[in-house]
CSV table of C-alpha atoms in Angstrom, one decimal:
chain,number,residue,atom,x,y,z
A,1,MET,CA,-0.1,-0.1,0.2
A,2,ALA,CA,2.9,2.2,0.7
A,3,LEU,CA,3.2,2.5,-3.2
A,4,TRP,CA,0.0,4.6,-3.6
A,5,PRO,CA,1.8,7.6,-1.5
A,6,ALA,CA,4.8,7.1,-4.1
A,7,ALA,CA,2.9,7.2,-7.4
A,8,ALA,CA,0.8,10.2,-5.8
A,9,ALA,CA,4.4,11.9,-4.9
A,10,ALA,CA,5.5,11.3,-8.3
A,11,LEU,CA,2.6,12.6,-10.0
A,12,ALA,CA,2.7,15.5,-8.1
A,13,LEU,CA,6.3,16.4,-9.0
A,14,TRP,CA,5.7,15.6,-12.6
A,15,GLY,CA,3.0,18.4,-12.3
A,16,LEU,CA,5.6,20.8,-10.6
A,17,LEU,CA,7.8,20.2,-13.6
A,18,LEU,CA,5.0,20.7,-16.2
A,19,LEU,CA,4.0,23.8,-14.4
A,20,ALA,CA,7.6,25.3,-14.2
A,21,LEU,CA,8.4,24.8,-17.7
A,22,ALA,CA,4.8,26.1,-18.7
A,23,LEU,CA,6.0,29.3,-17.1
A,24,ALA,CA,9.6,29.4,-18.3
A,25,THR,CA,7.9,29.3,-21.7
A,26,ARG,CA,5.5,31.9,-21.7
A,27,ASN,CA,4.8,34.3,-24.9
A,28,PRO,CA,6.9,37.7,-24.5
A,29,SER,CA,5.1,40.4,-22.7
A,30,VAL,CA,3.9,42.6,-25.8
A,31,ARG,CA,3.0,46.5,-25.3
A,32,PRO,CA,1.6,48.6,-28.0
A,33,GLY,CA,4.1,50.5,-30.0
A,34,PRO,CA,3.7,54.0,-31.1
A,35,ALA,CA,0.7,54.2,-33.7
A,36,THR,CA,1.9,54.3,-36.9
A,37,GLY,CA,0.3,53.5,-40.4
A,38,VAL,CA,3.7,51.8,-41.6
A,39,LEU,CA,2.8,48.6,-42.8
A,40,ALA,CA,5.4,45.9,-42.1
A,41,GLY,CA,6.3,42.7,-44.8
A,42,GLU,CA,4.3,40.0,-42.5
A,43,SER,CA,1.1,39.0,-44.1
A,44,PRO,CA,-2.6,39.5,-42.4
A,45,ALA,CA,-2.8,36.0,-41.1
A,46,VAL,CA,0.8,36.4,-39.8
A,47,VAL,CA,-0.3,39.5,-38.1
A,48,ASP,CA,-3.5,37.6,-36.9
A,49,LEU,CA,-1.4,35.1,-35.2
A,50,ILE,CA,1.3,37.1,-33.4
A,51,THR,CA,-1.4,39.8,-32.2
A,52,GLY,CA,-3.8,37.1,-30.8
A,53,GLY,CA,-1.5,35.7,-28.3
A,54,TRP,CA,0.3,33.1,-31.1
A,55,LYS,CA,-3.2,31.9,-31.3
A,56,LEU,CA,-4.8,31.9,-34.9
A,57,CYS,CA,-8.5,33.2,-35.4
A,58,GLU,CA,-10.7,32.4,-37.4
A,59,GLU,CA,-10.9,36.0,-39.1
A,60,ALA,CA,-7.3,35.4,-40.9
A,61,THR,CA,-9.1,33.4,-43.5
A,62,SER,CA,-11.3,36.6,-44.3
A,63,ALA,CA,-8.2,38.6,-44.1
A,64,THR,CA,-6.0,36.6,-46.7
A,65,LEU,CA,-9.0,36.8,-49.3
A,66,LEU,CA,-9.3,40.4,-48.4
A,67,ASP,CA,-5.3,40.7,-48.9
A,68,LEU,CA,-5.9,38.8,-52.4
A,69,ALA,CA,-8.3,41.2,-53.3
A,70,ALA,CA,-6.1,44.2,-52.6
A,71,LYS,CA,-3.0,42.6,-54.5
A,72,GLY,CA,-5.4,42.0,-57.2
A,73,ALA,CA,-5.5,37.8,-57.2
A,74,VAL,CA,-9.0,38.1,-56.6
A,75,GLN,CA,-11.8,41.0,-57.1
A,76,ILE,CA,-14.5,41.6,-54.8
A,77,GLU,CA,-17.7,43.6,-56.3
A,78,GLU,CA,-20.8,45.0,-54.4
A,79,VAL,CA,-23.9,44.1,-56.7
A,80,GLY,CA,-26.3,45.1,-54.4
A,81,PRO,CA,-27.4,45.3,-50.4
A,82,GLU,CA,-27.6,41.6,-50.2
A,83,LEU,CA,-25.4,40.3,-52.7
A,84,SER,CA,-21.3,40.6,-53.1
A,85,LEU,CA,-19.1,38.7,-55.6
A,86,VAL,CA,-15.7,37.1,-55.5
A,87,ARG,CA,-14.3,37.2,-59.3
A,88,LEU,CA,-11.1,35.3,-59.7
A,89,ARG,CA,-7.8,36.4,-61.4
A,90,ARG,CA,-4.9,35.0,-62.4
A,91,PRO,CA,-2.9,34.6,-59.2
A,92,THR,CA,0.8,34.8,-59.1
A,93,GLY,CA,3.4,34.5,-56.3
A,94,LEU,CA,0.9,33.2,-53.6
A,95,ASN,CA,2.5,31.7,-50.4
A,96,PRO,CA,0.8,28.6,-49.6
A,97,TYR,CA,-2.2,29.3,-47.2
A,98,GLU,CA,-3.1,32.1,-49.8
A,99,GLN,CA,-2.9,29.3,-52.5
A,100,LEU,CA,-5.2,27.3,-49.9
A,101,VAL,CA,-7.8,30.1,-49.8
A,102,HIS,CA,-7.8,31.0,-53.7
A,103,ASP,CA,-8.4,27.2,-54.6
A,104,HIS,CA,-11.2,27.0,-52.2
A,105,VAL,CA,-12.7,29.9,-53.7
A,106,ALA,CA,-12.0,28.8,-57.3
A,107,SER,CA,-13.8,25.1,-56.1
A,108,LEU,CA,-17.1,27.1,-55.7
A,109,ALA,CA,-16.9,29.5,-58.9
A,110,ARG,CA,-18.9,29.3,-61.6
A,111,ASP,CA,-17.2,31.2,-65.2
A,112,GLY,CA,-14.6,32.5,-62.2
A,113,VAL,CA,-17.5,34.2,-59.8
A,114,VAL,CA,-19.0,33.3,-56.6
A,115,ALA,CA,-21.0,34.9,-54.1
A,116,THR,CA,-19.2,35.9,-51.0
A,117,GLY,CA,-22.2,34.4,-49.2
A,118,ALA,CA,-21.2,31.2,-50.6
A,119,LEU,CA,-17.7,31.2,-49.5
A,120,ALA,CA,-18.8,28.8,-46.6
A,121,GLU,CA,-20.0,26.3,-49.0
A,122,GLY,CA,-18.1,22.9,-50.8
A,123,SER,CA,-17.7,19.7,-49.5
A,124,ARG,CA,-14.6,20.2,-48.0
A,125,ASN,CA,-13.6,18.6,-44.2
A,126,LEU,CA,-13.4,22.2,-42.7
A,127,GLY,CA,-11.6,20.7,-39.7
A,128,ARG,CA,-8.8,19.3,-42.0
A,129,TRP,CA,-9.0,22.3,-44.1
A,130,TRP,CA,-8.0,25.0,-41.2
A,131,LYS,CA,-5.9,22.5,-39.9
A,132,SER,CA,-3.8,22.8,-43.0
A,133,PHE,CA,-4.3,26.7,-43.2
A,134,ARG,CA,-3.1,26.9,-39.6
A,135,LYS,CA,-0.3,25.0,-40.2
A,136,LYS,CA,0.9,26.8,-43.1
A,137,VAL,CA,0.6,30.3,-41.3
A,138,ILE,CA,2.3,28.9,-38.4
A,139,ALA,CA,5.4,27.7,-41.0
A,140,ASP,CA,5.6,31.3,-42.3
A,141,ALA,CA,6.1,32.8,-38.6
A,142,ARG,CA,8.1,30.6,-38.0
A,143,GLU,CA,10.8,31.0,-40.9
A,144,ARG,CA,10.5,34.5,-40.3
A,145,GLY,CA,11.5,34.0,-37.0
A,146,LEU,CA,8.4,35.4,-35.1
A,147,SER,CA,7.3,32.1,-33.6
A,148,ARG,CA,8.6,28.5,-32.5
A,149,PRO,CA,7.1,25.6,-30.6
A,150,ARG,CA,6.6,26.0,-27.0
A,151,TRP,CA,8.3,22.8,-26.1
A,152,SER,CA,11.9,22.3,-27.5
A,153,ARG,CA,12.7,18.8,-28.2
A,154,LEU,CA,14.5,18.8,-24.6
A,155,HIS,CA,11.6,19.5,-23.1
A,156,VAL,CA,9.5,17.2,-24.9
A,157,VAL,CA,12.0,14.2,-24.1
A,158,LEU,CA,12.0,15.4,-20.3
A,159,LEU,CA,8.4,15.7,-19.7
A,160,THR,CA,8.0,12.1,-21.7
A,161,VAL,CA,10.9,10.2,-19.7
A,162,THR,CA,9.7,11.9,-16.4
A,163,ALA,CA,6.0,10.8,-17.2
A,164,ALA,CA,7.0,7.1,-17.1
A,165,VAL,CA,7.9,7.1,-13.1
A,166,PRO,CA,4.4,8.1,-11.8
A,167,ALA,CA,2.8,5.8,-14.4
A,168,ALA,CA,5.1,2.7,-13.5
A,169,LEU,CA,4.6,3.4,-9.7
A,170,ALA,CA,0.7,3.5,-10.7
A,171,GLY,CA,0.9,0.5,-12.5
A,172,ILE,CA,3.2,-1.5,-9.8
A,173,ALA,CA,0.6,0.0,-7.1
A,174,VAL,CA,-2.4,-1.9,-8.7
A,175,ALA,CA,-0.7,-4.9,-9.7
A,176,VAL,CA,0.2,-5.3,-6.0
A,177,SER,CA,-3.7,-4.5,-4.8
A,178,ASP,CA,-4.8,-6.8,-7.4
A,179,HIS,CA,-3.9,-10.6,-6.7
A,180,LYS,CA,-4.5,-11.5,-10.3
A,181,HIS,CA,-2.0,-8.6,-11.6
A,182,ASP,CA,-4.2,-8.2,-14.5
A,183,GLY,CA,-4.8,-4.4,-14.1
A,184,GLY,CA,-1.1,-3.1,-13.6
A,185,PRO,CA,0.2,-2.8,-17.2
A,186,GLY,CA,-3.1,-1.2,-18.2
A,187,THR,CA,-3.2,1.2,-15.7
A,188,ALA,CA,0.4,1.9,-16.4
A,189,ILE,CA,-0.1,3.0,-20.1
A,190,LEU,CA,-3.4,4.7,-19.5
A,191,VAL,CA,-1.6,7.0,-17.1
A,192,PHE,CA,1.4,7.3,-19.1
A,193,ALA,CA,-0.6,8.3,-22.2
A,194,ALA,CA,-2.7,11.0,-20.4
A,195,LEU,CA,0.5,12.5,-18.9
A,196,VAL,CA,1.9,12.7,-22.6
A,197,ALA,CA,-1.5,14.1,-23.9
A,198,LEU,CA,-1.7,16.6,-21.5
A,199,ALA,CA,1.7,18.0,-22.5
A,200,GLY,CA,1.0,17.7,-25.9
A,201,LYS,CA,-1.9,19.8,-25.3
A,202,LEU,CA,0.1,22.3,-23.8
A,203,ASN,CA,2.8,22.6,-26.6
A,204,GLY,CA,1.0,25.4,-28.6
A,205,GLU,CA,3.0,28.1,-30.3
A,206,ARG,CA,5.1,30.6,-28.6
A,207,GLY,CA,6.5,34.2,-29.7
A,208,THR,CA,10.4,34.9,-30.1
A,209,GLU,CA,11.9,37.8,-29.2
A,210,LEU,CA,11.6,39.3,-32.6
A,211,GLY,CA,8.2,38.2,-32.3
A,212,GLY,CA,7.2,40.2,-29.6
A,213,GLN,CA,8.9,43.1,-31.4
A,214,ALA,CA,6.9,42.8,-34.2
A,215,ALA,CA,3.4,42.2,-32.4
A,216,ALA,CA,4.1,45.4,-30.6
A,217,HIS,CA,4.8,47.2,-34.1
A,218,TRP,CA,1.4,45.8,-35.5
A,219,LEU,CA,-0.4,46.8,-32.4
A,220,GLY,CA,0.9,50.1,-32.9
A,221,VAL,CA,-0.9,50.0,-36.5
A,222,ARG,CA,-4.0,48.8,-35.0
A,223,GLU,CA,-4.2,52.0,-32.9
A,224,HIS,CA,-3.8,53.8,-36.3
A,225,LEU,CA,-6.1,52.2,-38.1
A,226,ALA,CA,-9.0,52.2,-35.3
A,227,THR,CA,-9.2,55.8,-36.3
A,228,ALA,CA,-10.3,55.0,-39.8
A,229,ARG,CA,-13.8,53.4,-38.8
A,230,PHE,CA,-13.5,50.4,-40.7
A,231,ALA,CA,-16.0,48.8,-38.6
A,232,ASP,CA,-18.8,49.3,-41.4
A,233,LYS,CA,-16.8,48.9,-44.2
A,234,PRO,CA,-18.1,46.2,-46.5
A,235,ALA,CA,-15.4,43.5,-48.2
A,236,ALA,CA,-16.0,45.3,-51.5
A,237,ALA,CA,-14.5,48.2,-50.1
A,238,VAL,CA,-11.2,46.9,-50.4
A,239,THR,CA,-11.5,48.3,-53.8
A,240,ILE,CA,-10.7,51.7,-52.2
A,241,TRP,CA,-8.9,50.9,-48.9
A,242,GLY,CA,-6.4,47.9,-50.5
A,243,ARG,CA,-4.4,46.3,-47.8
A,244,PRO,CA,-5.3,48.1,-45.0
A,245,LEU,CA,-8.6,46.8,-44.8
A,246,ALA,CA,-7.2,43.4,-44.9
A,247,TYR,CA,-5.0,44.2,-41.8
A,248,ALA,CA,-7.9,45.9,-39.8
A,249,ALA,CA,-9.8,42.8,-40.4
A,250,ALA,CA,-6.8,40.6,-38.9
A,251,LEU,CA,-6.7,43.1,-36.4
A,252,GLY,CA,-10.2,42.7,-35.1
A,253,LEU,CA,-11.2,46.0,-36.3
A,254,ALA,CA,-13.5,44.9,-39.6
A,255,PRO,CA,-15.9,43.1,-38.6
A,256,ARG,CA,-18.5,43.6,-41.4
A,257,ALA,CA,-16.1,42.7,-44.0
A,258,VAL,CA,-15.1,39.2,-42.0
A,259,THR,CA,-18.4,38.3,-41.4
A,260,SER,CA,-19.5,38.7,-45.3
A,261,LEU,CA,-16.3,36.4,-46.3
A,262,PRO,CA,-17.2,33.1,-44.2
A,263,VAL,CA,-14.2,31.1,-45.5
A,264,SER,CA,-13.3,29.3,-42.3
A,265,VAL,CA,-17.1,28.8,-40.9
A,266,PRO,CA,-19.2,25.7,-41.4
A,267,ALA,CA,-22.0,25.8,-43.9
A,268,ASP,CA,-25.5,26.5,-42.3
A,269,ASP,CA,-28.0,23.5,-42.6
A,270,ARG,CA,-30.9,26.0,-42.9
A,271,ARG,CA,-29.4,28.4,-45.3
A,272,ALA,CA,-27.6,27.7,-48.8
A,273,TRP,CA,-26.2,29.5,-51.6
A,274,SER,CA,-26.8,28.3,-55.3
A,275,ASP,CA,-26.0,29.4,-59.0
A,276,TYR,CA,-28.6,27.5,-60.1
A,277,GLY,CA,-30.1,29.1,-63.4
A,278,GLY,CA,-26.9,31.5,-63.5
A,279,MET,CA,-27.2,33.9,-60.9
A,280,TRP,CA,-26.1,33.3,-57.1
A,281,HIS,CA,-28.9,33.4,-54.8
A,282,ARG,CA,-29.6,32.5,-51.2
A,283,LEU,CA,-32.2,29.7,-50.2
A,284,GLU,CA,-33.8,29.0,-47.1
A,285,VAL,CA,-34.0,25.1,-46.1
A,286,ARG,CA,-36.6,23.6,-44.1
A,287,TYR,CA,-36.2,20.0,-42.9
A,288,PRO,CA,-40.0,18.7,-42.1
A,289,GLY,CA,-41.3,16.8,-39.2
A,290,ARG,CA,-40.9,12.4,-40.1
A,291,LEU,CA,-44.0,11.7,-38.8
A,292,ILE,CA,-45.0,10.9,-42.2
A,293,ARG,CA,-42.9,13.0,-44.5
A,294,GLY,CA,-40.0,12.4,-45.6
A,295,ARG,CA,-40.6,8.4,-45.5
A,296,LYS,CA,-40.9,5.8,-48.3
A,297,PRO,CA,-44.9,5.5,-49.2
A,298,LEU,CA,-45.4,2.0,-47.7
A,299,HIS,CA,-43.6,3.2,-44.2
A,300,SER,CA,-45.6,6.4,-44.1
A,301,VAL,CA,-48.7,4.2,-44.6
A,302,GLY,CA,-48.1,1.6,-41.8
A,303,ARG,CA,-47.1,4.8,-39.5
A,304,GLY,CA,-50.5,6.5,-40.3
A,305,LEU,CA,-52.1,3.3,-39.7
A,306,ALA,CA,-50.5,2.8,-36.2
A,307,ALA,CA,-51.2,6.6,-35.4
A,308,GLY,CA,-54.7,6.3,-36.9
A,309,PHE,CA,-55.2,3.3,-34.4
A,310,PHE,CA,-54.0,4.8,-31.4
A,311,ALA,CA,-55.9,8.0,-32.0
A,312,GLY,CA,-59.1,6.1,-32.3
A,313,PHE,CA,-58.4,4.1,-29.5
A,314,TRP,CA,-57.9,6.9,-27.0
A,315,SER,CA,-60.7,8.9,-28.6
A,316,TRP,CA,-63.1,5.6,-27.5
A,317,ILE,CA,-61.8,5.9,-24.2
A,318,VAL,CA,-62.5,9.5,-23.9
A,319,LEU,CA,-65.9,9.3,-25.6
A,320,ILE,CA,-66.9,6.5,-23.4
A,321,VAL,CA,-66.0,8.3,-20.1
A,322,LEU,CA,-68.2,11.2,-21.5
A,323,ALA,CA,-71.0,8.7,-22.2
A,324,ALA,CA,-70.9,7.6,-18.8
A,325,PHE,CA,-71.5,11.2,-17.3
A,326,GLU,CA,-74.4,11.7,-20.4
A,327,LEU,CA,-72.4,14.5,-21.8
A,328,VAL,CA,-72.3,12.4,-25.2
A,329,PRO,CA,-75.1,10.0,-26.4
A,330,SER,CA,-74.3,6.3,-25.4
A,331,GLY,CA,-74.0,5.3,-29.1
A,332,LEU,CA,-71.6,7.6,-30.1
A,333,PRO,CA,-68.3,6.4,-29.1
A,334,GLN,CA,-67.7,3.8,-31.1
A,335,PRO,CA,-68.7,5.0,-34.5
A,336,LEU,CA,-66.8,8.6,-33.6
A,337,ALA,CA,-63.4,7.2,-32.7
A,338,PHE,CA,-64.0,4.9,-36.0
A,339,LEU,CA,-64.3,8.0,-37.9
A,340,VAL,CA,-61.3,9.6,-36.0
A,341,GLY,CA,-58.9,6.8,-36.4
A,342,LEU,CA,-60.0,6.7,-40.1
A,343,ALA,CA,-59.1,10.3,-40.5
A,344,VAL,CA,-56.0,9.8,-39.2
A,345,ALA,CA,-54.8,6.9,-40.9
A,346,GLY,CA,-56.3,8.5,-44.5
A,347,VAL,CA,-54.0,11.2,-44.5
A,348,PRO,CA,-51.1,9.5,-45.3
A,349,LEU,CA,-52.6,6.8,-47.0
A,350,VAL,CA,-54.4,9.2,-49.9
A,351,ARG,CA,-50.6,11.1,-49.8
A,352,ALA,CA,-48.9,8.0,-50.6
A,353,VAL,CA,-51.5,6.6,-53.1
A,354,LEU,CA,-51.2,10.6,-54.8
A,355,ASP,CA,-47.5,9.9,-55.1
A,356,LEU,CA,-47.4,6.7,-56.3
A,357,ALA,CA,-50.1,7.6,-59.0
A,358,ALA,CA,-48.2,10.7,-60.3
A,359,PRO,CA,-44.8,11.4,-59.3
A,360,ALA,CA,-43.3,14.7,-60.0
A,361,GLN,CA,-40.2,15.0,-61.8
A,362,VAL,CA,-37.7,17.7,-60.2
A,363,GLU,CA,-34.6,18.8,-61.9
A,364,GLY,CA,-32.2,21.0,-60.2
A,365,GLN,CA,-29.0,21.2,-58.0
A,366,VAL,CA,-28.3,19.5,-55.0
A,367,VAL,CA,-27.6,22.2,-51.9
A,368,ARG,CA,-28.1,20.5,-48.9
A,369,LEU,CA,-27.4,17.0,-48.1
A,370,ARG,CA,-27.7,16.1,-44.3
A,371,ARG,CA,-27.6,13.1,-42.1
A,372,GLN,CA,-29.5,13.0,-38.9
A,373,GLU,CA,-29.4,10.5,-36.1
A,374,SER,CA,-33.0,9.1,-35.5
A,375,GLY,CA,-33.0,6.4,-32.4
A,376,GLY,CA,-33.8,2.9,-33.4
A,377,SER,CA,-35.2,0.1,-31.8
A,378,ARG,CA,-33.1,-1.8,-29.2
A,379,GLY,CA,-31.1,1.1,-28.6
A,380,ARG,CA,-29.8,1.1,-32.2
A,381,THR,CA,-29.0,4.4,-34.0
A,382,ARG,CA,-30.8,5.0,-37.2
A,383,HIS,CA,-29.8,7.6,-39.6
A,384,VAL,CA,-32.2,10.0,-41.5
A,385,TYR,CA,-31.2,11.4,-44.7
A,386,TRP,CA,-32.5,14.5,-46.4
A,387,CYS,CA,-31.7,16.0,-49.6
A,388,ALA,CA,-32.6,19.6,-50.7
A,389,VAL,CA,-33.0,20.4,-54.4
A,390,ASP,CA,-33.2,24.1,-56.0
A,391,GLU,CA,-35.4,24.1,-58.8
A,392,GLY,CA,-35.1,27.5,-59.6
A,393,ARG,CA,-38.5,28.1,-58.7
A,394,SER,CA,-38.7,29.5,-55.1
A,395,ARG,CA,-36.1,31.0,-52.4
A,396,GLU,CA,-37.7,28.4,-49.7
A,397,LEU,CA,-36.9,24.9,-50.1
A,398,THR,CA,-38.3,21.6,-48.3
A,399,ALA,CA,-35.7,18.9,-48.0
A,400,PHE,CA,-36.8,15.6,-49.3
A,401,GLY,CA,-36.3,12.1,-47.7
A,402,ILE,CA,-34.1,9.6,-49.5
A,403,ALA,CA,-32.5,6.2,-49.2
A,404,GLY,CA,-29.0,5.9,-48.0
A,405,GLU,CA,-27.1,4.2,-50.6
A,406,GLN,CA,-28.7,6.9,-53.1
A,407,TRP,CA,-27.7,9.4,-50.6
A,408,GLU,CA,-24.1,8.3,-50.5
A,409,ARG,CA,-23.8,8.8,-54.5
A,410,LEU,CA,-24.6,12.6,-54.1
A,411,SER,CA,-22.0,15.8,-53.3
A,412,GLU,CA,-23.5,19.1,-53.0
A,413,GLY,CA,-23.5,21.1,-56.3
A,414,ASP,CA,-24.2,18.2,-58.5
A,415,LEU,CA,-27.3,18.5,-61.0
A,416,VAL,CA,-29.7,16.2,-60.8
A,417,ARG,CA,-33.2,14.1,-62.0
A,418,ALA,CA,-35.2,13.0,-59.6
A,419,ARG,CA,-38.6,11.3,-59.5
A,420,VAL,CA,-40.0,12.8,-56.0
A,421,GLY,CA,-43.4,12.4,-54.2
A,422,ARG,CA,-44.2,15.9,-53.5
A,423,HIS,CA,-47.0,14.9,-50.7
A,424,LEU,CA,-44.7,12.7,-48.7
A,425,GLY,CA,-41.6,14.4,-49.7
A,426,TRP,CA,-39.6,11.0,-50.5
A,427,ILE,CA,-37.0,10.8,-53.4
A,428,SER,CA,-37.6,7.4,-55.2
A,429,GLU,CA,-35.2,7.8,-57.9
A,430,ILE,CA,-32.3,10.2,-58.7
A,431,GLU,CA,-30.0,10.6,-61.3
A,432,VAL,CA,-27.0,12.5,-61.4
A,433,VAL,CA,-26.6,14.6,-64.5
A,434,GLY,CA,-23.6,16.8,-63.9
A,435,ARG,CA,-21.4,16.4,-61.2
A,436,ALA,CA,-20.5,19.2,-58.8
A,437,ARG,CA,-17.3,21.4,-60.4
A,438,ALA,CA,-13.7,20.4,-59.2
A,439,GLY,CA,-12.5,24.0,-59.9
A,440,GLY,CA,-13.5,27.3,-61.4
A,441,GLY,CA,-12.5,28.9,-64.2
A,442,TYR,CA,-11.4,32.5,-64.7
A,443,GLY,CA,-14.1,35.1,-65.3
A,444,THR,CA,-13.3,37.5,-68.5
A,445,ALA,CA,-14.8,40.5,-67.2
A,446,ASP,CA,-12.9,43.8,-66.8
A,447,THR,CA,-11.2,44.8,-63.4
A,448,ILE,CA,-13.1,47.3,-61.7
A,449,GLN,CA,-10.7,50.6,-62.0
A,450,ALA,CA,-10.1,52.9,-59.1
A,451,PRO,CA,-9.5,56.8,-59.8
A,452,GLU,CA,-6.2,57.8,-60.6
A,453,ASN,CA,-5.7,59.4,-57.0
A,454,MET,CA,-7.2,56.6,-55.3
A,455,GLY,CA,-3.7,56.1,-53.6
A,456,GLU,CA,-3.4,59.8,-52.7
A,457,LEU,CA,-6.9,59.7,-51.1
A,458,ARG,CA,-6.3,56.5,-48.9
A,459,ARG,CA,-3.1,58.3,-47.5
A,460,ASP,CA,-5.2,61.3,-46.8
A,461,MET,CA,-7.9,59.0,-45.2
A,462,LEU,CA,-5.5,57.2,-42.9
A,463,GLY,CA,-3.9,60.4,-41.8
């Protein structure tokens, strides 16, 4: 039993070692430098990293896209109060994370154009995409000498080796207390893995001395840009303001522009963007309750019959009680309950018959594919599959139910032709007539030209 105190003491000592290393590897203290309008060589994404405590924020992707617009790799146009467009140009000299953002925009574009609100669309794995973006930004910061890993190789070796001591003592203590000695090795492995995972969790980025100096400079730039009132500027204002707007976005001064460029934001289940018909537009998507809708016709009929039986049964019970108190005639409960059950069961039956007799033909673009978990029998998890198709007729869509094997063959953006029962909202057959584009072309429209004195105007406005 003396091994347990020893294991606890070893664990406490390891915790003190971790705390000491964490305090020794804190980020440098950064105080804002004097206000200045000098834009140094760091990109907006790197600026976001070093001024945010060496933690990258989602606004870095929007700031990067604004910077691409300022440098001419893309063009952002405000068409109307609810529609702005990103028009692709042929980029040159992009760094890896700028190329990543540009490629994502290109994957969504049609004829080189995509709506700004549609930047959250696409079939990419957003978590993996963001991890790749973050990794590339950090690599740039490290190359510039502004950032480094919190733990050096010596720190990693020291924490890993010393973590084996409390893990081994805990395993031995369990083995001694357990006469079968079965739990000792497993306990040691679990404790060791937990301690190594904890150390890895704390191994983020930390700033170098040079990074602290750069952060101080950019915080001074932030004070200068704060006087320009970028908060209400749209993304299309980059045509006038250029790179200062991109840096303002990275420094948290341009929330409207950042919000309108949702590059690193998950697509909204209930709001989608589509270019079906040739013009980008926003759609509202509704997912109906699945009592009878969104199911195969025979399944809906079965559920309708069950609902009708229970509705009729409980109506009969209630009517019998009312008849006992002479509130209704004694001969009314049975026929009235039968009519209630028949009415409830008849609704899905009539809808199923109409769908089977005259299914509708639907052609359009898949804008939402969603899978939801639904409780099954005996604790099993069942999945419900939804497919929303933009037919170009309405800005409000109701998603259709679809079989899982058909759902798995589809991608958002596919052009499809389907046989649908509109009364029950079920896709019985679906055919892909055009796959979602993997990349976008480049538009041929001319770039919007700024006035010749735009540079002087910008300098005047920035002071």
